[in-house]
């Protein structure tokens, strides 16, 4: 059941209400009891994170792209190892 935020236009009271999506929006303020003064606020929504295989853009790349990316990452790690060993001597 979604949570909706409301603000009273008269007394600026802000509160959250659990409602079914099929229910009509609330209209009366529970604080000042004024009828028709509530406004439903737009919330940020729910954040979610995709984890695991199949969600990252490279999972849908061709085999040749993946092989090229793998070889580039290996060559860059090899060159950084070489630089590290040169500076430490």
Tab-separated table of C-alpha atoms in Angstrom:
chain	number	residue	atom	x	y	z
A	1	UNK	CA	0.000	0.000	0.000
A	2	UNK	CA	1.592	3.313	-1.056
A	3	UNK	CA	2.285	6.208	1.270
A	4	UNK	CA	1.035	9.593	0.131
A	5	UNK	CA	2.108	12.949	1.562
A	6	UNK	CA	-0.431	15.718	2.016
A	7	UNK	CA	-0.174	19.403	2.893
A	8	UNK	CA	-2.989	21.587	4.163
A	9	UNK	CA	-3.273	24.839	2.201
A	10	UNK	CA	-4.744	26.610	5.272
A	11	UNK	CA	-2.516	25.615	8.208
A	12	UNK	CA	0.494	24.156	6.264
A	13	UNK	CA	0.232	20.906	8.248
A	14	UNK	CA	2.142	18.132	6.412
A	15	UNK	CA	1.451	14.447	7.038
A	16	UNK	CA	1.655	11.028	5.400
A	17	UNK	CA	-1.251	8.660	4.805
A	18	UNK	CA	-1.315	5.001	3.780
A	19	UNK	CA	-3.911	4.529	1.053
A	20	UNK	CA	-4.768	2.097	-1.677
A	21	UNK	CA	-4.071	3.365	-5.176
A	22	UNK	CA	-7.765	3.020	-5.991
A	23	UNK	CA	-8.842	5.303	-3.107
A	24	UNK	CA	-9.751	8.930	-3.713
A	25	UNK	CA	-7.296	11.532	-2.357
A	26	UNK	CA	-7.999	12.926	1.105
A	27	UNK	CA	-9.675	16.342	1.164
A	28	UNK	CA	-10.133	17.344	4.819
A	29	UNK	CA	-7.248	18.391	7.089
A	30	UNK	CA	-7.028	16.321	10.310
A	31	UNK	CA	-5.346	19.237	12.130
A	32	UNK	CA	-7.494	22.302	11.399
A	33	UNK	CA	-10.550	20.310	10.176
A	34	UNK	CA	-10.995	22.591	7.166
A	35	UNK	CA	-12.759	20.820	4.310
A	36	UNK	CA	-11.163	20.627	0.873
A	37	UNK	CA	-7.880	22.214	1.922
A	38	UNK	CA	-5.513	19.268	1.354
A	39	UNK	CA	-3.121	18.955	-1.546
A	40	UNK	CA	-1.347	15.693	-2.358
A	41	UNK	CA	2.411	16.229	-2.638
A	42	UNK	CA	4.610	14.510	-5.178
A	43	UNK	CA	7.153	12.323	-3.416
A	44	UNK	CA	10.588	11.173	-4.539
A	45	UNK	CA	9.475	7.596	-5.135
A	46	UNK	CA	11.254	4.444	-4.130
A	47	UNK	CA	14.897	4.003	-4.978
A	48	UNK	CA	16.192	0.604	-5.947
A	49	UNK	CA	19.464	-0.859	-7.106
A	50	UNK	CA	19.979	-3.590	-9.672
A	51	UNK	CA	22.504	-6.149	-8.474
A	52	UNK	CA	23.904	-9.228	-10.122
A	53	UNK	CA	24.500	-10.175	-13.709
A	54	UNK	CA	22.408	-8.926	-16.588
A	55	UNK	CA	21.855	-5.339	-15.464
A	56	UNK	CA	25.045	-3.581	-16.478
A	57	UNK	CA	25.449	-2.238	-20.008
A	58	UNK	CA	28.480	-4.408	-20.762
A	59	UNK	CA	26.448	-7.558	-20.093
A	60	UNK	CA	24.648	-6.916	-23.373
A	61	UNK	CA	27.770	-6.210	-25.430
A	62	UNK	CA	29.148	-8.483	-28.114
A	63	UNK	CA	31.798	-11.067	-27.363
A	64	UNK	CA	34.441	-9.090	-29.294
A	65	UNK	CA	33.702	-5.957	-27.234
A	66	UNK	CA	34.080	-7.882	-23.976
A	67	UNK	CA	37.370	-9.437	-25.124
A	68	UNK	CA	38.740	-6.041	-26.154
A	69	UNK	CA	37.734	-4.479	-22.833
A	70	UNK	CA	39.315	-7.373	-20.939
A	71	UNK	CA	42.610	-7.067	-22.847
A	72	UNK	CA	42.669	-3.294	-22.309
A	73	UNK	CA	42.121	-3.672	-18.569
A	74	UNK	CA	44.885	-6.281	-18.365
A	75	UNK	CA	47.324	-4.091	-20.295
A	76	UNK	CA	46.548	-1.060	-18.133
A	77	UNK	CA	47.108	-3.058	-14.936
A	78	UNK	CA	50.414	-4.356	-16.335
A	79	UNK	CA	51.581	-0.841	-17.207
A	80	UNK	CA	50.611	0.471	-13.769
A	81	UNK	CA	52.583	-2.394	-12.166
A	82	UNK	CA	55.597	-1.394	-14.259
A	83	UNK	CA	55.269	2.254	-13.219
A	84	UNK	CA	54.977	1.261	-9.562
A	85	UNK	CA	58.076	-0.908	-9.699
A	86	UNK	CA	60.081	1.858	-11.423
A	87	UNK	CA	59.213	4.469	-8.820
A	88	UNK	CA	59.968	2.175	-5.896
A	89	UNK	CA	63.580	1.451	-7.020
